[in-house]
Amino acid sequence: MRRYLIIGFITVFVLVFGFGAWAVFTRIAGAVVGIGVVEVETKRQVVQHATGGVVGKILAKEGQEVKAGQTLIVFDDTFDRAELKVIESQLFPLLGMRARLTAEQDEAETPAFDPELLERAKTNTTDAEIVRAQTELLKARRLTRDQQIDQLKERQTQVNRQIEGLTSRIEGLDKQIELIQGDLKGQQELLAKGLTQRARVTALERDLAEAQGNKEEANASISESKARIAEIQLALINVSAQMREEAIKELNETDARVTELRERRNTILETLSRIEVKAPMSGKVFNTQIHAVRQVVRAAEPIMEIVPANVKLVISVQIPPMQIDQVHVGQKAVIRFETFDRRHTPDLQGTVRRVSADIITNERTGQSFYTVQLTINPGEEKFLGPQAEIIPGMPVEAFIQTTERTPFDYLVRPLTSYFGRSMLER
């Protein structure tokens, strides 16, 4: 019996002191576990369009390699081109009219047409007809005005001739009146002496009154003629002024309409200049949202993503805030790919490359975390084998190695922390 007690005490002694020695002297490495995904070192570019549209052609599909500037999709431009045609059918005739109205306003010999209209007129018969028609209309309107001016000037010449005739008649009447007055004076003296008859004096007085009446009538006619000349001169001024006033009025209305149509046209041309969606960078098409022609793309809606070509892959994991103090740049890490078969795929060695400077909060879940970026150590990927390819988006579990501690420290640390906090309580 005593023998068994001795053996039991020895066994307990060996177990207790053996475990104690192991707990004190053995070093165990800890780890901070992070969950994340594989990412590209250069972020993938989301392809968007400012205004959107209806898909007309699909030139790039999921997984296709594309180069920067390569066309990915083309929007249907049928509606925009039809609207552009309607606007231009109104705009360019107005531009021709504006050139003609400006020439009428400035009394220029020929219209100064818009350069774009002249350029289009070289190849477009409709625009060439606009230029020709407005040029001919300016000539016709100017000819009509000149004819009106010539007619008024002819009338003015005729009236001036009438005035000249009336002036000559007045001069003749003045001489006639002077002669009659001389005869009348002599007959009145003879009548006073009884040397002539009263009828003779009366006849001369009648002739004098008639001559004076004719003179007054001629003077009145001259006044009327001068009034007609004034009217003709005013009409001459009004012919040119009226043409200019009409041109100015129409020009103001035309300018407003031209401005409106130009703005609408520029908007459509801007839209047409963006019907092709081009790759912002070289890489591989990923996560495309375009699957069929006639599909509607809304403004700023993600169309697809471009994963940069020939860039280094990195691991991005999320670390809880309570453990971030144990993570720093340069730490070793074990990286495990959840997608691969664990039986045939080993864990890879990596290194902490970057730790986010501040905490990040997921607005959807409300979860807070720090982002830690890891890189796979050179030469590690060869252990995956030819069939296991690391691609962006793969889920990853990372074990970031922390400071080595003894098992005894793991056992005692919770107790010391508890008693340390309890001593602070009042």
GROMACS .gro file of C-alpha atoms in nm:
model
  426
    1MET     CA    1   0.000   0.000   0.000
    2ARG     CA    2   0.279   0.237   0.089
    3ARG     CA    3   0.442   0.163  -0.241
    4TYR     CA    4   0.133   0.278  -0.431
    5LEU     CA    5   0.116   0.601  -0.231
    6ILE     CA    6   0.476   0.678  -0.315
    7ILE     CA    7   0.414   0.609  -0.683
    8GLY     CA    8   0.103   0.832  -0.670
    9PHE     CA    9   0.288   1.122  -0.502
   10ILE     CA   10   0.570   1.092  -0.754
   11THR     CA   11   0.321   1.093  -1.041
   12VAL     CA   12   0.140   1.400  -0.906
   13PHE     CA   13   0.473   1.574  -0.844
   14VAL     CA   14   0.588   1.504  -1.198
   15LEU     CA   15   0.257   1.617  -1.348
   16VAL     CA   16   0.232   1.937  -1.142
   17PHE     CA   17   0.590   2.046  -1.175
   18GLY     CA   18   0.611   1.924  -1.536
   19PHE     CA   19   0.302   2.123  -1.633
   20GLY     CA   20   0.430   2.421  -1.438
   21ALA     CA   21   0.763   2.410  -1.613
   22TRP     CA   22   0.588   2.378  -1.950
   23ALA     CA   23   0.350   2.664  -1.864
   24VAL     CA   24   0.635   2.891  -1.757
   25PHE     CA   25   0.901   2.818  -2.014
   26THR     CA   26   0.705   2.728  -2.329
   27ARG     CA   27   0.636   3.018  -2.571
   28ILE     CA   28   0.309   3.023  -2.771
   29ALA     CA   29   0.246   3.277  -3.047
   30GLY     CA   30  -0.094   3.448  -3.040
   31ALA     CA   31  -0.287   3.575  -3.339
   32VAL     CA   32  -0.547   3.835  -3.431
   33VAL     CA   33  -0.802   3.690  -3.671
   34GLY     CA   34  -0.933   3.904  -3.955
   35ILE     CA   35  -1.189   3.830  -4.226
   36GLY     CA   36  -1.155   3.997  -4.564
   37VAL     CA   37  -1.119   3.962  -4.940
   38VAL     CA   38  -0.856   3.969  -5.212
   39GLU     CA   39  -0.824   4.312  -5.375
   40VAL     CA   40  -0.606   4.469  -5.642
   41GLU     CA   41  -0.341   4.711  -5.529
   42THR     CA   42  -0.486   4.971  -5.765
   43LYS     CA   43  -0.859   4.995  -5.704
   44ARG     CA   44  -1.082   4.871  -5.982
   45GLN     CA   45  -1.250   5.148  -6.179
   46VAL     CA   46  -1.629   5.170  -6.188
   47VAL     CA   47  -1.752   5.266  -6.537
   48GLN     CA   48  -2.046   5.509  -6.530
   49HIS     CA   49  -2.221   5.751  -6.767
   50ALA     CA   50  -2.330   6.103  -6.676
   51THR     CA   51  -2.668   6.095  -6.851
   52GLY     CA   52  -2.732   5.728  -6.931
   53GLY     CA   53  -2.932   5.609  -7.228
   54VAL     CA   54  -3.055   5.306  -7.421
   55VAL     CA   55  -2.790   5.048  -7.513
   56GLY     CA   56  -2.740   5.017  -7.889
   57LYS     CA   57  -2.427   4.799  -7.909
   58ILE     CA   58  -2.235   4.588  -7.657
   59LEU     CA   59  -1.866   4.570  -7.748
   60ALA     CA   60  -1.717   4.434  -7.424
   61LYS     CA   61  -1.834   4.136  -7.221
   62GLU     CA   62  -1.759   3.991  -6.878
   63GLY     CA   63  -1.396   3.883  -6.845
   64GLN     CA   64  -1.282   4.047  -7.169
   65GLU     CA   65  -0.945   4.222  -7.175
   66VAL     CA   66  -0.977   4.586  -7.282
   67LYS     CA   67  -0.735   4.875  -7.333
   68ALA     CA   68  -0.768   5.231  -7.209
   69GLY     CA   69  -0.990   5.430  -7.445
   70GLN     CA   70  -1.147   5.121  -7.601
   71THR     CA   71  -1.523   5.148  -7.664
   72LEU     CA   72  -1.722   4.928  -7.426
   73ILE     CA   73  -2.082   5.005  -7.523
   74VAL     CA   74  -2.256   5.242  -7.764
   75PHE     CA   75  -2.587   5.406  -7.677
   76ASP     CA   76  -2.866   5.423  -7.933
   77ASP     CA   77  -2.870   5.772  -8.088
   78THR     CA   78  -3.181   5.739  -8.310
   79PHE     CA   79  -3.397   5.976  -8.106
   80ASP     CA   80  -3.121   6.233  -8.052
   81ARG     CA   81  -3.029   6.245  -8.421
   82ALA     CA   82  -3.395   6.284  -8.521
   83GLU     CA   83  -3.434   6.573  -8.276
   84LEU     CA   84  -3.107   6.726  -8.401
   85LYS     CA   85  -3.239   6.714  -8.757
   86VAL     CA   86  -3.558   6.895  -8.654
   87ILE     CA   87  -3.363   7.164  -8.469
   88GLU     CA   88  -3.118   7.220  -8.755
   89SER     CA   89  -3.406   7.246  -9.003
   90GLN     CA   90  -3.517   7.550  -8.802
   91LEU     CA   91  -3.180   7.687  -8.695
   92PHE     CA   92  -2.997   7.727  -9.026
   93PRO     CA   93  -3.283   7.904  -9.210
   94LEU     CA   94  -3.293   8.144  -8.914
   95LEU     CA   95  -2.916   8.196  -8.940
   96GLY     CA   96  -2.961   8.287  -9.307
   97MET     CA   97  -3.245   8.523  -9.221
   98ARG     CA   98  -3.038   8.683  -8.944
   99ALA     CA   99  -2.752   8.753  -9.187
  100ARG     CA  100  -2.992   8.920  -9.430
  101LEU     CA  101  -3.164   9.125  -9.155
  102THR     CA  102  -2.825   9.237  -9.021
  103ALA     CA  103  -2.729   9.354  -9.370
  104GLU     CA  104  -3.056   9.549  -9.396
  105GLN     CA  105  -2.994   9.704  -9.055
  106ASP     CA  106  -2.637   9.805  -9.140
  107GLU     CA  107  -2.721   9.885  -9.505
  108ALA     CA  108  -2.450   9.641  -9.615
  109GLU     CA  109  -2.425   9.534  -9.976
  110THR     CA  110  -2.424   9.158  -9.905
  111PRO     CA  111  -2.518   8.941  -9.605
  112ALA     CA  112  -2.239   8.818  -9.375
  113PHE     CA  113  -2.350   8.458  -9.330
  114ASP     CA  114  -2.260   8.239  -9.033
  115PRO     CA  115  -1.935   8.045  -9.106
  116GLU     CA  116  -2.095   7.712  -9.016
  117LEU     CA  117  -2.382   7.778  -9.256
  118LEU     CA  118  -2.137   7.864  -9.535
  119GLU     CA  119  -1.936   7.549  -9.464
  120ARG     CA  120  -2.246   7.332  -9.473
  121ALA     CA  121  -2.364   7.504  -9.792
  122LYS     CA  122  -2.061   7.359  -9.973
  123THR     CA  123  -2.199   7.007  -9.944
  124ASN     CA  124  -2.565   7.050  -9.845
  125THR     CA  125  -2.806   7.168 -10.115
  126THR     CA  126  -3.065   7.279  -9.859
  127ASP     CA  127  -2.818   7.509  -9.685
  128ALA     CA  128  -2.687   7.633 -10.020
  129GLU     CA  129  -3.044   7.726 -10.114
  130ILE     CA  130  -3.080   7.916  -9.785
  131VAL     CA  131  -2.772   8.127  -9.868
  132ARG     CA  132  -2.889   8.189 -10.223
  133ALA     CA  133  -3.249   8.272 -10.126
  134GLN     CA  134  -3.154   8.518  -9.853
  135THR     CA  135  -2.902   8.690 -10.080
  136GLU     CA  136  -3.166   8.727 -10.352
  137LEU     CA  137  -3.424   8.845 -10.099
  138LEU     CA  138  -3.187   9.118  -9.979
  139LYS     CA  139  -3.138   9.233 -10.338
  140ALA     CA  140  -3.514   9.225 -10.408
  141ARG     CA  141  -3.603   9.420 -10.093
  142ARG     CA  142  -3.329   9.672 -10.164
  143LEU     CA  143  -3.452   9.706 -10.525
  144THR     CA  144  -3.806   9.768 -10.402
  145ARG     CA  145  -3.679  10.032 -10.161
  146ASP     CA  146  -3.471  10.199 -10.432
  147GLN     CA  147  -3.770  10.203 -10.666
  148GLN     CA  148  -3.982  10.369 -10.398
  149ILE     CA  149  -3.708  10.626 -10.343
  150ASP     CA  150  -3.682  10.692 -10.717
  151GLN     CA  151  -4.059  10.741 -10.741
  152LEU     CA  152  -4.058  10.986 -10.451
  153LYS     CA  153  -3.764  11.176 -10.598
  154GLU     CA  154  -3.947  11.196 -10.933
  155ARG     CA  155  -4.251  11.338 -10.758
  156GLN     CA  156  -4.027  11.585 -10.580
  157THR     CA  157  -3.878  11.694 -10.914
  158GLN     CA  158  -4.225  11.743 -11.060
  159VAL     CA  159  -4.336  11.953 -10.766
  160ASN     CA  160  -4.018  12.162 -10.789
  161ARG     CA  161  -4.097  12.226 -11.153
  162GLN     CA  162  -4.449  12.331 -11.059
  163ILE     CA  163  -4.302  12.572 -10.806
  164GLU     CA  164  -4.069  12.712 -11.071
  165GLY     CA  165  -4.367  12.763 -11.304
  166LEU     CA  166  -4.571  12.929 -11.034
  167THR     CA  167  -4.277  13.151 -10.942
  168SER     CA  168  -4.243  13.264 -11.305
  169ARG     CA  169  -4.616  13.331 -11.320
  170ILE     CA  170  -4.597  13.540 -11.004
  171GLU     CA  171  -4.315  13.743 -11.158
  172GLY     CA  172  -4.535  13.806 -11.465
  173LEU     CA  173  -4.831  13.897 -11.248
  174ASP     CA  174  -4.615  14.141 -11.052
  175LYS     CA  175  -4.525  14.321 -11.375
  176GLN     CA  176  -4.888  14.314 -11.486
  177ILE     CA  177  -5.001  14.455 -11.152
  178GLU     CA  178  -4.738  14.728 -11.173
  179LEU     CA  179  -4.858  14.830 -11.521
  180ILE     CA  180  -5.225  14.824 -11.422
  181GLN     CA  181  -5.153  15.032 -11.114
  182GLY     CA  182  -4.976  15.293 -11.334
  183ASP     CA  183  -5.265  15.307 -11.581
  184LEU     CA  184  -5.518  15.321 -11.299
  185LYS     CA  185  -5.340  15.612 -11.135
  186GLY     CA  186  -5.336  15.809 -11.464
  187GLN     CA  187  -5.704  15.737 -11.532
  188GLN     CA  188  -5.800  15.839 -11.180
  189GLU     CA  189  -5.625  16.176 -11.230
  190LEU     CA  190  -5.804  16.224 -11.565
  191LEU     CA  191  -6.135  16.123 -11.407
  192ALA     CA  192  -6.083  16.387 -11.140
  193LYS     CA  193  -6.041  16.647 -11.415
  194GLY     CA  194  -6.339  16.506 -11.604
  195LEU     CA  195  -6.126  16.405 -11.895
  196THR     CA  196  -6.218  16.032 -11.893
  197GLN     CA  197  -6.512  15.810 -11.821
  198ARG     CA  198  -6.580  15.632 -11.494
  199ALA     CA  199  -6.616  15.296 -11.672
  200ARG     CA  200  -6.256  15.313 -11.783
  201VAL     CA  201  -6.134  15.351 -11.424
  202THR     CA  202  -6.363  15.070 -11.305
  203ALA     CA  203  -6.230  14.834 -11.572
  204LEU     CA  204  -5.871  14.899 -11.463
  205GLU     CA  205  -5.962  14.844 -11.099
  206ARG     CA  206  -6.124  14.512 -11.200
  207ASP     CA  207  -5.809  14.405 -11.390
  208LEU     CA  208  -5.591  14.498 -11.092
  209ALA     CA  209  -5.803  14.294 -10.851
  210GLU     CA  210  -5.796  13.995 -11.086
  211ALA     CA  211  -5.417  14.011 -11.122
  212GLN     CA  212  -5.368  14.038 -10.748
  213GLY     CA  213  -5.604  13.742 -10.696
  214ASN     CA  214  -5.410  13.534 -10.944
  215LYS     CA  215  -5.088  13.621 -10.763
  216GLU     CA  216  -5.230  13.515 -10.427
  217GLU     CA  217  -5.356  13.193 -10.583
  218ALA     CA  218  -5.009  13.123 -10.725
  219ASN     CA  219  -4.850  13.191 -10.386
  220ALA     CA  220  -5.096  12.952 -10.225
  221SER     CA  221  -5.009  12.688 -10.483
  222ILE     CA  222  -4.640  12.736 -10.409
  223SER     CA  223  -4.707  12.687 -10.038
  224GLU     CA  224  -4.898  12.370 -10.112
  225SER     CA  225  -4.618  12.246 -10.336
  226LYS     CA  226  -4.358  12.316 -10.068
  227ALA     CA  227  -4.572  12.122  -9.821
  228ARG     CA  228  -4.584  11.832 -10.066
  229ILE     CA  229  -4.204  11.848 -10.099
  230ALA     CA  230  -4.173  11.829  -9.720
  231GLU     CA  231  -4.401  11.525  -9.720
  232ILE     CA  232  -4.196  11.365  -9.997
  233GLN     CA  233  -3.870  11.428  -9.809
  234LEU     CA  234  -4.022  11.274  -9.496
  235ALA     CA  235  -4.137  10.977  -9.703
  236LEU     CA  236  -3.782  10.940  -9.840
  237ILE     CA  237  -3.648  10.925  -9.487
  238ASN     CA  238  -3.923  10.684  -9.380
  239VAL     CA  239  -3.860  10.441  -9.665
  240SER     CA  240  -3.506  10.364  -9.542
  241ALA     CA  241  -3.594  10.405  -9.175
  242GLN     CA  242  -3.894  10.176  -9.201
  243MET     CA  243  -3.685   9.908  -9.367
  244ARG     CA  244  -3.425   9.933  -9.090
  245GLU     CA  245  -3.687   9.936  -8.813
  246GLU     CA  246  -3.854   9.627  -8.954
  247ALA     CA  247  -3.513   9.460  -8.985
  248ILE     CA  248  -3.423   9.548  -8.624
  249LYS     CA  249  -3.754   9.418  -8.491
  250GLU     CA  250  -3.730   9.092  -8.684
  251LEU     CA  251  -3.362   9.063  -8.593
  252ASN     CA  252  -3.437   9.080  -8.220
  253GLU     CA  253  -3.698   8.806  -8.253
  254THR     CA  254  -3.467   8.598  -8.472
  255ASP     CA  255  -3.171   8.634  -8.233
  256ALA     CA  256  -3.381   8.509  -7.941
  257ARG     CA  257  -3.497   8.208  -8.139
  258VAL     CA  258  -3.144   8.135  -8.268
  259THR     CA  259  -3.006   8.145  -7.913
  260GLU     CA  260  -3.270   7.899  -7.794
  261LEU     CA  261  -3.212   7.660  -8.084
  262ARG     CA  262  -2.832   7.680  -8.047
  263GLU     CA  263  -2.858   7.583  -7.679
  264ARG     CA  264  -3.081   7.287  -7.760
  265ARG     CA  265  -2.851   7.183  -8.045
  266ASN     CA  266  -2.539   7.209  -7.829
  267THR     CA  267  -2.705   6.992  -7.565
  268ILE     CA  268  -2.787   6.724  -7.820
  269LEU     CA  269  -2.439   6.742  -7.977
  270GLU     CA  270  -2.289   6.701  -7.631
  271THR     CA  271  -2.509   6.397  -7.574
  272LEU     CA  272  -2.410   6.251  -7.911
  273SER     CA  273  -2.043   6.306  -7.832
  274ARG     CA  274  -2.087   6.079  -7.529
  275ILE     CA  275  -2.283   5.792  -7.686
  276GLU     CA  276  -1.970   5.577  -7.670
  277VAL     CA  277  -1.868   5.457  -7.325
  278LYS     CA  278  -1.491   5.402  -7.324
  279ALA     CA  279  -1.265   5.214  -7.088
  280PRO     CA  280  -1.097   5.454  -6.841
  281MET     CA  281  -0.801   5.218  -6.801
  282SER     CA  282  -0.659   4.894  -6.936
  283GLY     CA  283  -0.772   4.578  -6.763
  284LYS     CA  284  -1.039   4.310  -6.751
  285VAL     CA  285  -1.415   4.369  -6.760
  286PHE     CA  286  -1.573   4.267  -6.430
  287ASN     CA  287  -1.923   4.277  -6.280
  288THR     CA  288  -2.089   4.404  -6.599
  289GLN     CA  289  -2.450   4.515  -6.564
  290ILE     CA  290  -2.518   4.529  -6.939
  291HIS     CA  291  -2.665   4.209  -7.074
  292ALA     CA  292  -2.885   4.302  -7.373
  293VAL     CA  293  -2.935   4.562  -7.644
  294ARG     CA  294  -3.214   4.816  -7.568
  295GLN     CA  295  -3.135   4.791  -7.198
  296VAL     CA  296  -3.190   5.123  -7.021
  297VAL     CA  297  -2.897   5.271  -6.828
  298ARG     CA  298  -2.979   5.542  -6.576
  299ALA     CA  299  -2.761   5.845  -6.514
  300ALA     CA  300  -2.449   5.768  -6.304
  301GLU     CA  301  -2.558   5.404  -6.269
  302PRO     CA  302  -2.264   5.157  -6.250
  303ILE     CA  303  -2.230   4.993  -6.591
  304MET     CA  304  -1.933   4.765  -6.527
  305GLU     CA  305  -1.597   4.762  -6.352
  306ILE     CA  306  -1.245   4.745  -6.495
  307VAL     CA  307  -0.994   4.544  -6.295
  308PRO     CA  308  -0.648   4.683  -6.377
  309ALA     CA  309  -0.423   4.450  -6.573
  310ASN     CA  310  -0.086   4.329  -6.438
  311VAL     CA  311  -0.125   4.475  -6.090
  312LYS     CA  312  -0.030   4.325  -5.759
  313LEU     CA  313  -0.298   4.156  -5.546
  314VAL     CA  314  -0.333   4.243  -5.177
  315ILE     CA  315  -0.542   4.109  -4.890
  316SER     CA  316  -0.777   4.351  -4.711
  317VAL     CA  317  -0.912   4.229  -4.375
  318GLN     CA  318  -1.123   4.384  -4.100
  319ILE     CA  319  -0.988   4.394  -3.743
  320PRO     CA  320  -1.208   4.466  -3.436
  321PRO     CA  321  -1.119   4.793  -3.257
  322MET     CA  322  -1.039   4.604  -2.933
  323GLN     CA  323  -0.754   4.418  -3.105
  324ILE     CA  324  -0.605   4.689  -3.324
  325ASP     CA  325  -0.339   4.766  -3.062
  326GLN     CA  326  -0.188   4.423  -3.136
  327VAL     CA  327  -0.149   4.490  -3.508
  328HIS     CA  328   0.129   4.690  -3.669
  329VAL     CA  329   0.307   4.717  -4.002
  330GLY     CA  330   0.559   4.439  -4.065
  331GLN     CA  331   0.385   4.169  -3.861
  332LYS     CA  332   0.377   3.818  -4.001
  333ALA     CA  333   0.045   3.663  -4.095
  334VAL     CA  334  -0.096   3.332  -4.210
  335ILE     CA  335  -0.341   3.369  -4.498
  336ARG     CA  336  -0.608   3.107  -4.560
  337PHE     CA  337  -0.823   3.108  -4.876
  338GLU     CA  338  -1.174   2.988  -4.798
  339THR     CA  339  -1.252   2.914  -5.164
  340PHE     CA  340  -0.982   2.651  -5.213
  341ASP     CA  341  -0.998   2.289  -5.092
  342ARG     CA  342  -0.833   2.286  -4.749
  343ARG     CA  343  -0.706   1.931  -4.795
  344HIS     CA  344  -0.494   2.020  -5.098
  345THR     CA  345  -0.427   2.391  -5.051
  346PRO     CA  346  -0.182   2.510  -4.784
  347ASP     CA  347  -0.197   2.836  -4.594
  348LEU     CA  348   0.030   3.110  -4.728
  349GLN     CA  349   0.263   3.339  -4.540
  350GLY     CA  350   0.209   3.713  -4.559
  351THR     CA  351   0.306   4.045  -4.404
  352VAL     CA  352   0.108   4.341  -4.271
  353ARG     CA  353   0.162   4.625  -4.517
  354ARG     CA  354  -0.075   4.897  -4.402
  355VAL     CA  355  -0.308   4.972  -4.108
  356SER     CA  356  -0.589   5.224  -4.153
  357ALA     CA  357  -0.534   5.548  -3.962
  358ASP     CA  358  -0.887   5.566  -3.826
  359ILE     CA  359  -1.183   5.347  -3.751
  360ILE     CA  360  -1.434   5.272  -4.027
  361THR     CA  361  -1.807   5.221  -3.969
  362ASN     CA  362  -2.030   5.024  -4.203
  363GLU     CA  363  -2.334   5.246  -4.250
  364ARG     CA  364  -2.557   4.950  -4.336
  365THR     CA  365  -2.467   4.721  -4.044
  366GLY     CA  366  -2.332   4.978  -3.799
  367GLN     CA  367  -2.025   4.758  -3.738
  368SER     CA  368  -1.696   4.939  -3.669
  369PHE     CA  369  -1.355   4.805  -3.766
  370TYR     CA  370  -1.004   4.892  -3.881
  371THR     CA  371  -0.885   4.791  -4.228
  372VAL     CA  372  -0.553   4.608  -4.245
  373GLN     CA  373  -0.382   4.539  -4.577
  374LEU     CA  374  -0.163   4.231  -4.615
  375THR     CA  375   0.067   4.118  -4.894
  376ILE     CA  376   0.154   3.759  -4.981
  377ASN     CA  377   0.525   3.694  -4.933
  378PRO     CA  378   0.726   3.644  -5.254
  379GLY     CA  379   0.736   3.281  -5.372
  380GLU     CA  380   0.437   3.171  -5.164
  381GLU     CA  381   0.188   3.149  -5.450
  382LYS     CA  382   0.375   2.858  -5.606
  383PHE     CA  383   0.250   2.634  -5.321
  384LEU     CA  384  -0.108   2.675  -5.444
  385GLY     CA  385  -0.055   2.472  -5.758
  386PRO     CA  386  -0.144   2.551  -6.120
  387GLN     CA  387  -0.520   2.504  -6.073
  388ALA     CA  388  -0.557   2.747  -5.783
  389GLU     CA  389  -0.563   3.103  -5.913
  390ILE     CA  390  -0.603   3.398  -5.679
  391ILE     CA  391  -0.850   3.648  -5.818
  392PRO     CA  392  -1.000   3.970  -5.675
  393GLY     CA  393  -1.305   3.920  -5.456
  394MET     CA  394  -1.202   3.587  -5.302
  395PRO     CA  395  -1.289   3.552  -4.930
  396VAL     CA  396  -0.986   3.527  -4.702
  397GLU     CA  397  -0.919   3.452  -4.336
  398ALA     CA  398  -0.597   3.597  -4.197
  399PHE     CA  399  -0.417   3.513  -3.871
  400ILE     CA  400  -0.191   3.804  -3.779
  401GLN     CA  401   0.074   3.679  -3.539
  402THR     CA  402   0.111   3.876  -3.215
  403THR     CA  403   0.374   3.869  -2.934
  404GLU     CA  404   0.473   3.524  -2.801
  405ARG     CA  405   0.344   3.446  -2.451
  406THR     CA  406   0.370   3.149  -2.209
  407PRO     CA  407   0.071   2.927  -2.125
  408PHE     CA  408   0.106   3.050  -1.767
  409ASP     CA  409   0.061   3.409  -1.892
  410TYR     CA  410  -0.256   3.309  -2.080
  411LEU     CA  411  -0.392   3.152  -1.758
  412VAL     CA  412  -0.296   3.435  -1.522
  413ARG     CA  413  -0.364   3.741  -1.745
  414PRO     CA  414  -0.748   3.729  -1.705
  415LEU     CA  415  -0.713   3.700  -1.326
  416THR     CA  416  -0.464   3.986  -1.297
  417SER     CA  417  -0.679   4.204  -1.521
  418TYR     CA  418  -0.986   4.126  -1.312
  419PHE     CA  419  -0.816   4.202  -0.980
  420GLY     CA  420  -0.656   4.513  -1.128
  421ARG     CA  421  -0.996   4.653  -1.222
  422SER     CA  422  -1.153   4.548  -0.892
  423MET     CA  423  -0.893   4.747  -0.698
  424LEU     CA  424  -1.001   5.063  -0.881
  425GLU     CA  425  -1.365   5.028  -0.775
  426ARG     CA  426  -1.488   5.237  -0.486
   0.00000   0.00000   0.00000
